Coordinates of C-alpha atoms in Angstrom, one line a residue:
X1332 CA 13.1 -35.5 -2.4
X1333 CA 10.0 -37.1 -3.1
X1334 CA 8.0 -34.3 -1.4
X1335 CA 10.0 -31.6 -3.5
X1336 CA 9.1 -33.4 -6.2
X1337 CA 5.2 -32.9 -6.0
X1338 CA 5.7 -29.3 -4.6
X1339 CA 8.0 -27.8 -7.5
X1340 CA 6.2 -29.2 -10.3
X1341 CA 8.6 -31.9 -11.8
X1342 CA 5.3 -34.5 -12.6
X1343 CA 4.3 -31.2 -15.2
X1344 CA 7.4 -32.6 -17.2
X1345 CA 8.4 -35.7 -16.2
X1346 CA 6.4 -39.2 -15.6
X1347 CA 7.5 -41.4 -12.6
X1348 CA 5.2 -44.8 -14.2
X1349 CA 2.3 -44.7 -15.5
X1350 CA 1.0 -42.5 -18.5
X1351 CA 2.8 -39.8 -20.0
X1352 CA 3.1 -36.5 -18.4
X1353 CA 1.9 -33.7 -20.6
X1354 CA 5.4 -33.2 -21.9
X1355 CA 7.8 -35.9 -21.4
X1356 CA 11.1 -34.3 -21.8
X1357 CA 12.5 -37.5 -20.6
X1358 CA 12.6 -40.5 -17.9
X1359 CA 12.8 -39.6 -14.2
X1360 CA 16.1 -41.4 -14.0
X1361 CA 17.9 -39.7 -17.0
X1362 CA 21.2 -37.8 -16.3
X1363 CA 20.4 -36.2 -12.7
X1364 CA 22.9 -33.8 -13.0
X1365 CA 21.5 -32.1 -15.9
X1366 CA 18.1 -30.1 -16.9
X1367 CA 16.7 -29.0 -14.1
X1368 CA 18.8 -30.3 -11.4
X1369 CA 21.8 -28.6 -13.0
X1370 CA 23.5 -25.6 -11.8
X1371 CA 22.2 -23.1 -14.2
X1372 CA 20.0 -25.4 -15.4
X1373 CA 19.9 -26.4 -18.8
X1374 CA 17.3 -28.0 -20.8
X1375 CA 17.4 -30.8 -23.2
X1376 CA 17.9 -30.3 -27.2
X1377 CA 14.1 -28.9 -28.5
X1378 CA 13.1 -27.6 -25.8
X1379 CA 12.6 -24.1 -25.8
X1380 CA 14.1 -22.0 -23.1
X1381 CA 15.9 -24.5 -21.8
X1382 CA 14.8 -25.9 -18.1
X1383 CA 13.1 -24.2 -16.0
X1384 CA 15.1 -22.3 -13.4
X1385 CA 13.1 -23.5 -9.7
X1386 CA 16.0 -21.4 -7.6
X1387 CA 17.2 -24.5 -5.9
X1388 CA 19.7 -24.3 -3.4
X1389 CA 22.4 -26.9 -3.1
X1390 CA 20.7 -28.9 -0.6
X1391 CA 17.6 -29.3 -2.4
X1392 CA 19.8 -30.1 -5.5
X1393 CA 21.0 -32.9 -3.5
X1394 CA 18.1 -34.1 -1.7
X1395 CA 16.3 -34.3 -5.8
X1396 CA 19.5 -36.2 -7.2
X1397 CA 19.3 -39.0 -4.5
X1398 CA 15.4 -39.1 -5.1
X1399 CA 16.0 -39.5 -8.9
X1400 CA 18.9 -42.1 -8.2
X1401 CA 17.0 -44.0 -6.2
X1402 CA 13.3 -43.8 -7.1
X1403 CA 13.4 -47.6 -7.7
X1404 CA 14.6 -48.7 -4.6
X1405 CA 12.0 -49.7 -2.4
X1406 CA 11.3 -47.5 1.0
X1407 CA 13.3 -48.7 4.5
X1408 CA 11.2 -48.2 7.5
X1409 CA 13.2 -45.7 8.3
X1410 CA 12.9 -43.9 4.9
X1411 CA 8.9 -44.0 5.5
X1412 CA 8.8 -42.9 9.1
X1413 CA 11.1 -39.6 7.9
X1414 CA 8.6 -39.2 5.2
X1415 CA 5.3 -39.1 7.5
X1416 CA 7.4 -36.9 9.8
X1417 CA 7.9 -34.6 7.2
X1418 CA 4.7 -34.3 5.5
X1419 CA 2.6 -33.5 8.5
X1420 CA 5.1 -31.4 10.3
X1421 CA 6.3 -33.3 13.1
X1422 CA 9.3 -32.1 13.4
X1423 CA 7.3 -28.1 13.3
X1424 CA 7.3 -28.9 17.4
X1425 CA 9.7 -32.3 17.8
X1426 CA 12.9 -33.2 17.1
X1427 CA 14.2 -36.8 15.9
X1428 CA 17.5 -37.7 15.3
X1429 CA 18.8 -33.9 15.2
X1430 CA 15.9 -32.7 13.1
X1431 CA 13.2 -30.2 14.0
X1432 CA 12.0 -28.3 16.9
X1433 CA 9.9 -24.8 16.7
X1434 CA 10.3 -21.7 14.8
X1435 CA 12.6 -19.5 16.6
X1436 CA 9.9 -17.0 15.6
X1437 CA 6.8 -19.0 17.0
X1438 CA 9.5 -19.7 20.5
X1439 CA 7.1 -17.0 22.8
X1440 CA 3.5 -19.2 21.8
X1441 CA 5.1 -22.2 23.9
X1442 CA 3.8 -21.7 27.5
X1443 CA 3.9 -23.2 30.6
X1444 CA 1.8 -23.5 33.8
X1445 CA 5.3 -24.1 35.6
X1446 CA 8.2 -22.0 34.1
X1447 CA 10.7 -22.8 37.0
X1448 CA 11.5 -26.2 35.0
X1449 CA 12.3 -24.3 31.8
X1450 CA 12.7 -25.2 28.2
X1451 CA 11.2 -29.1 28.8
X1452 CA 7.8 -28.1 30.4
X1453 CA 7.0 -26.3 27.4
X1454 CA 8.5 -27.6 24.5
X1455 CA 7.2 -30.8 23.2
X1456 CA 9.3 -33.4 23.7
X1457 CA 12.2 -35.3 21.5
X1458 CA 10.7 -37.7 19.7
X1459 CA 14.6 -40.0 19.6
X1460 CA 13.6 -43.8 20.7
X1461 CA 9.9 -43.0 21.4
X1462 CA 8.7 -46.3 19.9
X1463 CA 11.2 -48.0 22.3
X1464 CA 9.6 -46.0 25.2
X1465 CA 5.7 -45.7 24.9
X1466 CA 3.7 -49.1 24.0
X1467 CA 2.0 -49.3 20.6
X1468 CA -1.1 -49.3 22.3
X1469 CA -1.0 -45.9 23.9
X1470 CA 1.2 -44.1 20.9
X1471 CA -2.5 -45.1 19.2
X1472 CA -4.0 -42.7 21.5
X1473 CA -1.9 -39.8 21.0
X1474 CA -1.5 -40.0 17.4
X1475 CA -5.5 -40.9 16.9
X1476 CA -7.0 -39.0 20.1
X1477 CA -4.3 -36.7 20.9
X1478 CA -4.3 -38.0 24.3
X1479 CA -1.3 -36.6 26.6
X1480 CA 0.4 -36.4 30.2
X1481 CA 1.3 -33.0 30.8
X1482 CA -1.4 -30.8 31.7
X1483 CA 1.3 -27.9 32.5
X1484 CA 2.1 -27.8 28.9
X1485 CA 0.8 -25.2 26.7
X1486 CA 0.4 -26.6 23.5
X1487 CA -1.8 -29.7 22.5
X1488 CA -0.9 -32.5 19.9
X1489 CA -2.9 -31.4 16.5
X1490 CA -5.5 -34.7 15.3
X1491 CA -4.5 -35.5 11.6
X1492 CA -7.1 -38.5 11.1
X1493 CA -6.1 -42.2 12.2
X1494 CA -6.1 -43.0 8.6
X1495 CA -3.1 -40.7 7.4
X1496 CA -1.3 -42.5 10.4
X1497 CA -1.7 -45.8 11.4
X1498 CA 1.1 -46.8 9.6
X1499 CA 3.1 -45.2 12.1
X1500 CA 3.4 -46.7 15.8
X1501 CA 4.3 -49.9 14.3
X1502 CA 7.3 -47.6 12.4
X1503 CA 8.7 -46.4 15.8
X1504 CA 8.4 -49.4 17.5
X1505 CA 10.5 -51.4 14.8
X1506 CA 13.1 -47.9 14.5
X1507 CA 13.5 -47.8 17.7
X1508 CA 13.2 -51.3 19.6
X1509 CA 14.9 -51.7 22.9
X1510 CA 16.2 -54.9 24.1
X1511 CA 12.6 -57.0 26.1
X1512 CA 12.4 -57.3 29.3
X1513 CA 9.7 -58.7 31.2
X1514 CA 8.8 -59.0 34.8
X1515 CA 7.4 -62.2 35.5
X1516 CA 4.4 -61.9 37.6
X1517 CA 4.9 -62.6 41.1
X1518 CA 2.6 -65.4 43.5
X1519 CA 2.4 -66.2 46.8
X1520 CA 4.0 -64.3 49.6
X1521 CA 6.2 -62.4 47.0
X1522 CA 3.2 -60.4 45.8
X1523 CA 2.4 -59.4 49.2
X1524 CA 6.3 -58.2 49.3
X1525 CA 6.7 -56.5 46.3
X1526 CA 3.3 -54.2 46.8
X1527 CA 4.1 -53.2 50.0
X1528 CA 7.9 -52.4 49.0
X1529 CA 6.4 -50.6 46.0
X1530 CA 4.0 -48.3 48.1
X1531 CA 6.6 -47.3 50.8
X1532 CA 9.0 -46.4 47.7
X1533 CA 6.5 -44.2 46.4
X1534 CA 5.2 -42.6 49.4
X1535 CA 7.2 -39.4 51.0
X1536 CA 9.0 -41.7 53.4
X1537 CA 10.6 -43.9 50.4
X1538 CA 11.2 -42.1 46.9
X1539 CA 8.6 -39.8 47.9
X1540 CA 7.6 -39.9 43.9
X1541 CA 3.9 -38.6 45.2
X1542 CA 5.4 -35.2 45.8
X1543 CA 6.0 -34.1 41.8
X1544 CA 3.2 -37.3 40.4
X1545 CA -0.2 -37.1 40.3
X1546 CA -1.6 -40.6 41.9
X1547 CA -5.1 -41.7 39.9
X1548 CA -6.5 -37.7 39.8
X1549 CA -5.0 -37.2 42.9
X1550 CA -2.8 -34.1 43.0
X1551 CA 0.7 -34.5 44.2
X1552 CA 1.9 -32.4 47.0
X1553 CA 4.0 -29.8 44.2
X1554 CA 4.6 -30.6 40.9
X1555 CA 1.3 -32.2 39.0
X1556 CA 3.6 -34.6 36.6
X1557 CA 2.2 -37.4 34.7
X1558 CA -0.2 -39.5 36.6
X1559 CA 1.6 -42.9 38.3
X1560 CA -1.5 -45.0 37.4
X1561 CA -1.0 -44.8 33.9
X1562 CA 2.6 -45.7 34.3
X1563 CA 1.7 -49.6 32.8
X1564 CA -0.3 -49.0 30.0
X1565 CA 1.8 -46.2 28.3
X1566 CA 5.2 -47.5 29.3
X1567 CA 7.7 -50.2 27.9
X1568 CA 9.3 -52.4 30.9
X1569 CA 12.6 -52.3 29.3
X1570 CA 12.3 -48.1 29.0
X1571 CA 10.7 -47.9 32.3
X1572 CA 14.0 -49.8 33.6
X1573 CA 16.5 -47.8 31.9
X1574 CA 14.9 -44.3 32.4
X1575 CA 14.8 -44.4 36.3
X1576 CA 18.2 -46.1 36.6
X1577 CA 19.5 -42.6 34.7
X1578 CA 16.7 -40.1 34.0
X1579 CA 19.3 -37.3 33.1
X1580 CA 20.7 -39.0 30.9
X1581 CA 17.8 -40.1 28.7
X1582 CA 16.2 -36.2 29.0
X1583 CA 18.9 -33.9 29.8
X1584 CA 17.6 -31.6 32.7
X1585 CA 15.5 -33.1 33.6
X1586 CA 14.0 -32.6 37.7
X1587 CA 13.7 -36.0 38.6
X1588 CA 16.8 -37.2 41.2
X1589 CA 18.7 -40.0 40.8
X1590 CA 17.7 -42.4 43.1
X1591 CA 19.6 -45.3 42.0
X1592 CA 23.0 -43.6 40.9
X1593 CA 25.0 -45.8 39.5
X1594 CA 23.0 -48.8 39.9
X1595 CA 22.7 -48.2 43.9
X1596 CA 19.9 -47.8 45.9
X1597 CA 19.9 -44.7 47.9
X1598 CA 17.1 -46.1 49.7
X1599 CA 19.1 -48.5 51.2
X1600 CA 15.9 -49.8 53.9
X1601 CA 13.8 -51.3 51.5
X1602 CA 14.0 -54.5 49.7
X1603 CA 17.8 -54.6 51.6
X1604 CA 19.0 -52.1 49.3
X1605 CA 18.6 -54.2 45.9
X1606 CA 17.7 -51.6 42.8
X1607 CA 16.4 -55.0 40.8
X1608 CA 14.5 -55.9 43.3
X1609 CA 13.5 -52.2 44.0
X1610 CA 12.9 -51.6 40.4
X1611 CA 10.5 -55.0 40.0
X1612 CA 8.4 -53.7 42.7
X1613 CA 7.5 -50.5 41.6
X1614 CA 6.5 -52.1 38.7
X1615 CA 4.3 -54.2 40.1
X1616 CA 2.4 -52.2 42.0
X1617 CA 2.4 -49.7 39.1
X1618 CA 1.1 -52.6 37.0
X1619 CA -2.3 -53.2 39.5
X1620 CA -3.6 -49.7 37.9
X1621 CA -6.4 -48.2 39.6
X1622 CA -6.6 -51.2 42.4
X1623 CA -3.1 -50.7 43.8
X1624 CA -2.6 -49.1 47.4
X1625 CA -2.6 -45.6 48.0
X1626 CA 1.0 -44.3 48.8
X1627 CA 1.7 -42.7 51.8
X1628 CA 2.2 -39.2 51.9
X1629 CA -1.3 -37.9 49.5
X1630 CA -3.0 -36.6 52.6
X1631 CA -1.8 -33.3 53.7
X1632 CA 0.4 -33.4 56.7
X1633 CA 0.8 -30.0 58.9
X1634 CA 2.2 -27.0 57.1
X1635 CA 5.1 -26.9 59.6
X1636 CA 7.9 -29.5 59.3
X1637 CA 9.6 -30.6 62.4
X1638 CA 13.1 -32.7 63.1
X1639 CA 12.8 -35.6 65.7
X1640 CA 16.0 -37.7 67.1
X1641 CA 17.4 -37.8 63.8
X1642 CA 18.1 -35.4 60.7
X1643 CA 15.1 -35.2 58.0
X1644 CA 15.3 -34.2 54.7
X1645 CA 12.9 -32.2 52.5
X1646 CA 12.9 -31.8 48.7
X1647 CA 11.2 -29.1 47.2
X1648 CA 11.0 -25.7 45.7
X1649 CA 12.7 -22.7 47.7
X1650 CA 12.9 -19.0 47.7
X1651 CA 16.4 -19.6 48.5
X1652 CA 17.0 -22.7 47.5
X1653 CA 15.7 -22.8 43.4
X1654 CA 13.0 -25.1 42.0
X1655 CA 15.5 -28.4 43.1
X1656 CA 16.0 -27.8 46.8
X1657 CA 16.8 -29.5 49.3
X1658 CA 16.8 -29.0 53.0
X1659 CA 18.3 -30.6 55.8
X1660 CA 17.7 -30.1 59.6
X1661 CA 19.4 -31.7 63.0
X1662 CA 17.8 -31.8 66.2
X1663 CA 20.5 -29.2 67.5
X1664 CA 18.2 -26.2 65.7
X1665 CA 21.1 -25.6 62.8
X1666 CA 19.9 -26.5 59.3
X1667 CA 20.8 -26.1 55.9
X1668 CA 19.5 -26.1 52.0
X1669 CA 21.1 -27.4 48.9
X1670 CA 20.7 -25.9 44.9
X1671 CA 20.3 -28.8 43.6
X1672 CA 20.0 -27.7 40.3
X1673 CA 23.5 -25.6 40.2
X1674 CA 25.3 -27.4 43.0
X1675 CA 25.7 -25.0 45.9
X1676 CA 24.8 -24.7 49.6
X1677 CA 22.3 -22.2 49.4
X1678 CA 21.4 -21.0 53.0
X1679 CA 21.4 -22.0 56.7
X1680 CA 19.6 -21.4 59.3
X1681 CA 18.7 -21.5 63.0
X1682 CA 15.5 -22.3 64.8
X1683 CA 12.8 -24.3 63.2
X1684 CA 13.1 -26.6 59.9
X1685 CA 11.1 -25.3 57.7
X1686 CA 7.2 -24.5 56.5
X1687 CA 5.3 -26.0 53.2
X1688 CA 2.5 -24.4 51.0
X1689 CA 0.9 -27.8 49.9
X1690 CA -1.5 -25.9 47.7
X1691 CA 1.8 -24.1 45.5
X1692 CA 3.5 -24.8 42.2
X1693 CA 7.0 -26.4 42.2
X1694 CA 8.4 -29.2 44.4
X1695 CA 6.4 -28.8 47.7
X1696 CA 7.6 -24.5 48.8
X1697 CA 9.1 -25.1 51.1
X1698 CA 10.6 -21.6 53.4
X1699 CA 13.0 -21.8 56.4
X1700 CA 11.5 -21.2 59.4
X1701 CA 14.5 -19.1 61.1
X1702 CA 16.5 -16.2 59.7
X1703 CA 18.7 -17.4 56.9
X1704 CA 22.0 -16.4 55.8
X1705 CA 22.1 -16.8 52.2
X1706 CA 24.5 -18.1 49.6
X1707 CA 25.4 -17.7 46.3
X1708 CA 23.7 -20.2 44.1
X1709 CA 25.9 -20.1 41.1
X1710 CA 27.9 -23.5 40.5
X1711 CA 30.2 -23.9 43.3
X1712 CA 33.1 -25.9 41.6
X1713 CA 34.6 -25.2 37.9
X1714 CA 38.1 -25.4 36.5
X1715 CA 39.6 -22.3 35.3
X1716 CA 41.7 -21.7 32.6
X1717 CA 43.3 -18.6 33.9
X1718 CA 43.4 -17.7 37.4
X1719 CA 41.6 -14.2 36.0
X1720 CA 39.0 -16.2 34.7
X1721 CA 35.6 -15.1 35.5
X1722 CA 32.9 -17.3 37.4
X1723 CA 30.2 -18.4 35.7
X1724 CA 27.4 -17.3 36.7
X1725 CA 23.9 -18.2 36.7
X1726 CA 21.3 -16.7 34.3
X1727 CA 19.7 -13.7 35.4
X1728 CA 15.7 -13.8 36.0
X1729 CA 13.9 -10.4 35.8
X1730 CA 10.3 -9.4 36.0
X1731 CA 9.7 -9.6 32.4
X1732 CA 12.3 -12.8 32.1
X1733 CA 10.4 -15.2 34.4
X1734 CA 11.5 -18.4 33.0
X1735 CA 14.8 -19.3 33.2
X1736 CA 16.9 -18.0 30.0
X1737 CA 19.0 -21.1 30.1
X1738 CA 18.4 -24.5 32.2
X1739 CA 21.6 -25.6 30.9
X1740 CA 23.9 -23.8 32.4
X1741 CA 24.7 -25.9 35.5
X1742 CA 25.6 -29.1 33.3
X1743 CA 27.5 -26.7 30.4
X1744 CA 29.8 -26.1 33.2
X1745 CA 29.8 -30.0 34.5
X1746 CA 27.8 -30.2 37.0
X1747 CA 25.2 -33.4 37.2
X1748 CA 23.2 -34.4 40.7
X1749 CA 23.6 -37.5 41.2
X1750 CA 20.7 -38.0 44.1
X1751 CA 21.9 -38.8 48.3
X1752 CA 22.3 -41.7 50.8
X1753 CA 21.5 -42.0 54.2
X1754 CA 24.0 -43.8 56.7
X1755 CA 22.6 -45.3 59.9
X1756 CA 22.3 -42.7 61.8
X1757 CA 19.7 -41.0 58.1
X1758 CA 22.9 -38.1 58.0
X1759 CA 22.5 -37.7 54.1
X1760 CA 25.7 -37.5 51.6
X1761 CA 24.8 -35.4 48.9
X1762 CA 26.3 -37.0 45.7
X1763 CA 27.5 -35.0 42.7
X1764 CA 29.6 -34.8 39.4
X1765 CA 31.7 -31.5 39.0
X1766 CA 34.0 -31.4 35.4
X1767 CA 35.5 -35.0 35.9
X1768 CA 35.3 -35.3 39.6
X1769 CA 32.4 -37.9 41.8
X1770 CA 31.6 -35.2 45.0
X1771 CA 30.3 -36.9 48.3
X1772 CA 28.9 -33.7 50.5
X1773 CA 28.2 -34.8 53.9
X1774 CA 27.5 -32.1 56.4
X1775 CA 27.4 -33.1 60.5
X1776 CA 26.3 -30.3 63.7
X1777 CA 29.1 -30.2 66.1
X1778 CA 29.3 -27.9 68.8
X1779 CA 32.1 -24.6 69.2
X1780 CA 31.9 -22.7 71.6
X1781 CA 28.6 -24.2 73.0
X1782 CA 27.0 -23.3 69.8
X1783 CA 26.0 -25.6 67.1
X1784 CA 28.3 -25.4 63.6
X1785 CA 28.2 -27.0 60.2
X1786 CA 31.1 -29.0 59.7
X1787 CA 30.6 -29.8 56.0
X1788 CA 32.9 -32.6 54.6
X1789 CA 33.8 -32.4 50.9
X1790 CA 35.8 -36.1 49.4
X1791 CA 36.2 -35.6 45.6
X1792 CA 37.3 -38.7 43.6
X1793 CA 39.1 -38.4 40.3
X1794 CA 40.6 -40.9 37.6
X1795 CA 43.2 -38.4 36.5
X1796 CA 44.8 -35.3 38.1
X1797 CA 42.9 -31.9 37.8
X1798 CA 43.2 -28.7 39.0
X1799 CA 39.5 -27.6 40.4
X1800 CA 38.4 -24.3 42.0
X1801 CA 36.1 -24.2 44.9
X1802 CA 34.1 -21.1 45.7
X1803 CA 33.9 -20.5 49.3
X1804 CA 32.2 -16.6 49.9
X1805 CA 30.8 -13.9 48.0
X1806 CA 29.7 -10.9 49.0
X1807 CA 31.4 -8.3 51.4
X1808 CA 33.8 -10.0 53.8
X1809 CA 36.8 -10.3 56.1
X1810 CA 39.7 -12.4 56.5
X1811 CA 40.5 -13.1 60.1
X1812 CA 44.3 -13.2 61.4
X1813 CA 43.2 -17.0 62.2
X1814 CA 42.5 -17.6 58.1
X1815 CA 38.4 -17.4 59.1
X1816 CA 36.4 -15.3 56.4
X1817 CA 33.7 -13.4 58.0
X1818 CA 30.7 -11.8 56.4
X1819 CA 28.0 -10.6 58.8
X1820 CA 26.6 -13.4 61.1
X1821 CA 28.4 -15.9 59.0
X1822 CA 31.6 -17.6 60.1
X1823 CA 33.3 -19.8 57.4
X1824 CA 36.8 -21.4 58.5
X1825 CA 38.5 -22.9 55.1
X1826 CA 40.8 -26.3 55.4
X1827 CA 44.3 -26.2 56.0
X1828 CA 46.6 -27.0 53.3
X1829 CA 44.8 -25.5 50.1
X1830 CA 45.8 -22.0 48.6
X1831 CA 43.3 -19.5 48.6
X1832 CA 42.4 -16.4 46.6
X1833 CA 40.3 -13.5 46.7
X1834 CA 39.2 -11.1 43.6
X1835 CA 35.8 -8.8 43.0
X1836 CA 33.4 -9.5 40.5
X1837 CA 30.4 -7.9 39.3
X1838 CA 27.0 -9.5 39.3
X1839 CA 24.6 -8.4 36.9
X1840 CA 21.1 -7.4 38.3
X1841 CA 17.8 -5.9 37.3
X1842 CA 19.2 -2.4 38.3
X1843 CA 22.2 -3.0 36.5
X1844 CA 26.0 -4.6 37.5
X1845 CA 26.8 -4.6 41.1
X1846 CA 30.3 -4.6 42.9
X1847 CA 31.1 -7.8 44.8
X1848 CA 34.0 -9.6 45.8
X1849 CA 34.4 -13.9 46.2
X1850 CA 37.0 -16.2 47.6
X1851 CA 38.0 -19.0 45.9
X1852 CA 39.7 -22.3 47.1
X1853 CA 42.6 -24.1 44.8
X1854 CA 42.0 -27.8 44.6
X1855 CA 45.2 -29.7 42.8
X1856 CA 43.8 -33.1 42.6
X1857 CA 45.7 -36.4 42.7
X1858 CA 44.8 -39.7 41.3
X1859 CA 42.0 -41.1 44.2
X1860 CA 40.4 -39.5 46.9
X1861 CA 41.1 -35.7 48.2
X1862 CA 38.5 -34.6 51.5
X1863 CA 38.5 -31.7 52.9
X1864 CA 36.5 -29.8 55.8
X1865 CA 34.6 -26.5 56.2
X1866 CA 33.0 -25.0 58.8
X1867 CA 30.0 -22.3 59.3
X1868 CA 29.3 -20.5 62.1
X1869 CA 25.8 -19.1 62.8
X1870 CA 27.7 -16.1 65.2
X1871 CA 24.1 -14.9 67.0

């Protein structure tokens, strides 16, 4: 209101305090619904013409009327910190509370170095409960310096003068104030614990955060994300807390796993499992800056990744797997990857694990180093309305469509990764939400036949009773006598008990829509738990 004010021309007629305007007409808090606020407008008795006519719409009408209202009242710290916001365009590139974002026409002039990740490596982020997050100190820098973390980003935060804004960290921080929390500084033999706990957790054999975070200059292994060192000095303990505890949830999409889903430590051999204790220890050693230990895992190990006496697990980028893949190898040669952006088993494979191109964008490259049989990658689990229901598929990527068209799709359709666990023997269970339902995907080796399978172990928990569909095959296949679907060297044998279905489909491509044909599992869920098995065969 008060910005409408100066740009419309009401101080020509009317005086907020102070002198006279050049023709009073009448007291900024007269009638508000008359003169020029009124709809026509009409001027007062002796003036000629009437009010002027400023072609207000009805929201501006509004926003002037509860200016004029109120234009003795003083400003909350809420009302100022929408003011500055407003007047030097914020909300042109960020969005607060609903409000702002770009230009659908400037959309194409937001770039990234890394388009696999979508909409958040290139927009500037939400600015909702950023004085709860970064510490006064370093929301100085950016606002005064235009300091920033994300090299990969495109555009740069514009410099608007200190002195038009150093009214405004101390705004955020009193809008948006989390609960304290402080970590008491440890002594004695506890140091010693806690940095060593808080190297292994981030090194490759722990959280393995030094694959997507830069470490003091140091590139990462794939993604270049925002340096670890400063961590401390631009960070709130309390955020710093809550955000790894449930990272999607503060920034929807975001690429970083879970690796505390809810509340427990999928790292299981450090600290004895204890996310507080996990969680204090990263900030410590995050909190020694440029004098805490190297994590393990910086140095480049061979290109080619081998599996010993007991399964290993790779995250990273895939041809076949997406920008969130994960791959999983046994000693007995058969190995598999996971979409762990969309939720499906993406590909398996015989032969060697798998190869990594240190030196590439996205989460470490990695390629299988065996003949793959590929999947579909679309979400593997949605409830249907109607049994003729089409699947959702995922967005389509073309030459001249390189970034995704829509990162959202795998959570519109409920899907939500919720990060693994090892048991004893380090099998992993993939953990997942799918449209109301927890999913624990745990796949073993076993042998048929003399030759290794995938006997892949799917335990769905509910609150309520749901009916699911599970997508087993696309592409052209047969159904055994015996109930086994077989498409080329692929063997898949679905679980007793459940009905199954088959219909064709047509999957848009760059050449245009191509005949194909899926299989789809019914899943009537009780109350509780409901498990059931698949297997793959690798058939040469």
């Amino acid at each position: 209101g008060l910005l409408l004010w100066e740009s419309v021309g009401c101080a020509s007629c009317h005086a907020l305090d102070g002198p006279a305007a050049p023709r009073d007409v009448g007291p900024a808090t007269a009638d508000a619904s008359g003169g020029c606020l009124a709809d026509p407008p009409s001027g007062p008795a002796g003036f000629a013409g009437g009010a002027p006519d400023f072609g207000l719409d009805d929201a501006e009408r509004t926003a002037l009327r509860a200016a004029v209202a109120s234009i003795d009242a003083e400003l909350t710290a809420g009302d100022r910190l929408a003011i500055t916001l407003t007047e030097r365009r914020c909300t042109a590139c960020h969005e607060r509370t609903g409000v702002g974002a770009p230009e659908p026409a400037l959309d194409g002039w937001f770039t990234t170095e890394i388009p696999d990740l979508g909409d958040p490596a290139r927009l500037p982020p939400p600015l909702d409960g950023v004085g709860g997050k970064l510490t006064e100190p370093w929301l100085e820098r950016v606002l005064a310096e235009g300091a920033g973390v994300r090299p990969y980003m495109g555009v740069r935060m514009p410099r608007f003068g200190w002195e038009h804004l150093d009214h405004l960290p101390t705004l955020l921080a009193a809008e948006d104030s989390r609960p304290e929390r402080e970590y008491a500084k440890p002594r004695g033999e506890r140091q010693r614990e806690l940095r060593d706990a808080g190297r292994e957790l981030l090194g490759i054999k722990g959280l393995a955060c030094v694959s997507c975070h830069t470490w003091n200059g140091l590139e990462a292994i794939a993604f270049q994300g925002p340096d670890l060192i400063g961590t401390y000095d631009r960070l709130q303990p309390a955020w710093f807390h809550d955000f790894l505890l449930d990272p999607s949830g503060f920034r929807p999409g975001i690429v970083m796993p879970e690796s505390w889903p809810d509340g427990i430590a999928a790292h299981q051999g450090i600290l004895d499992g204890d996310t507080e204790a996990q969680l204090e220890a990263l900030w410590y050693v995050l909190s020694l800056g440029t004098s805490a230990p190297q994590p393990e895992g910086l140095s480049r190990p061979n290109w080619n990744l081998d599996v010993g006496d007991a399964p290993r697990l790779y995250r990273g980028r895939s041809r076949v797997a997406g920008f969130r893949g994960v791959a999983v190898g046994f000693e007995e040669g058969l190995h598999y990857a996971f979409d762990a952006h969309n939720g499906a088993l993406a590909a398996l494979w015989r032969g060697d694990f798998v190869s990594v191109n240190w030196n590439g964008q996205g989460a470490g490259d990695f390629n299988p180093r065996g003949r793959t049989v590929d999947l579909a990658r679309d979400t593997a689990f949605v409830r249907l309305g109607e049994p003729n229901e089409p699947w959702p598929l995922m967005p389509l990527r073309t030459k001249e469509v390189r970034v995704n068209p829509d990162p959202t799709y795998p959570w519109q359709h409920g899907y939500r990764f919720l990060g693994y666990r090892f048991d004893e023997g380090r099998v992993p269970t993939l953990r997942y939400e799918v449209d109301g339902a927890t999913v624990e995907d745990r796949s073993v080796v076993r042998l048929v036949e003399e030759r290794p399978a995938l006997e892949r172990t799917l335990t769905l928990t509910v609150a309520e009773p749901v009916r699911l569909h599970f997508r087993l095959l696309t592409g052209s296949f047969e159904r055994e006598p015996s109930g086994r679907l077989r498409r080329g060297r692929l063997a898949l044998t679905p679980p007793p008990g459940f009905d199954v279905f088959g219909r064709r489909f047509s999957r848009p491509t760059e050449e245009g829509d191509v005949p194909d044909q899926e299989m789809l599992l019914i899943l009537d869920l009780p109350v509780g738990r409901t498990s059931f098995t698949l297997l793959y065969e690798l058939l040469d």
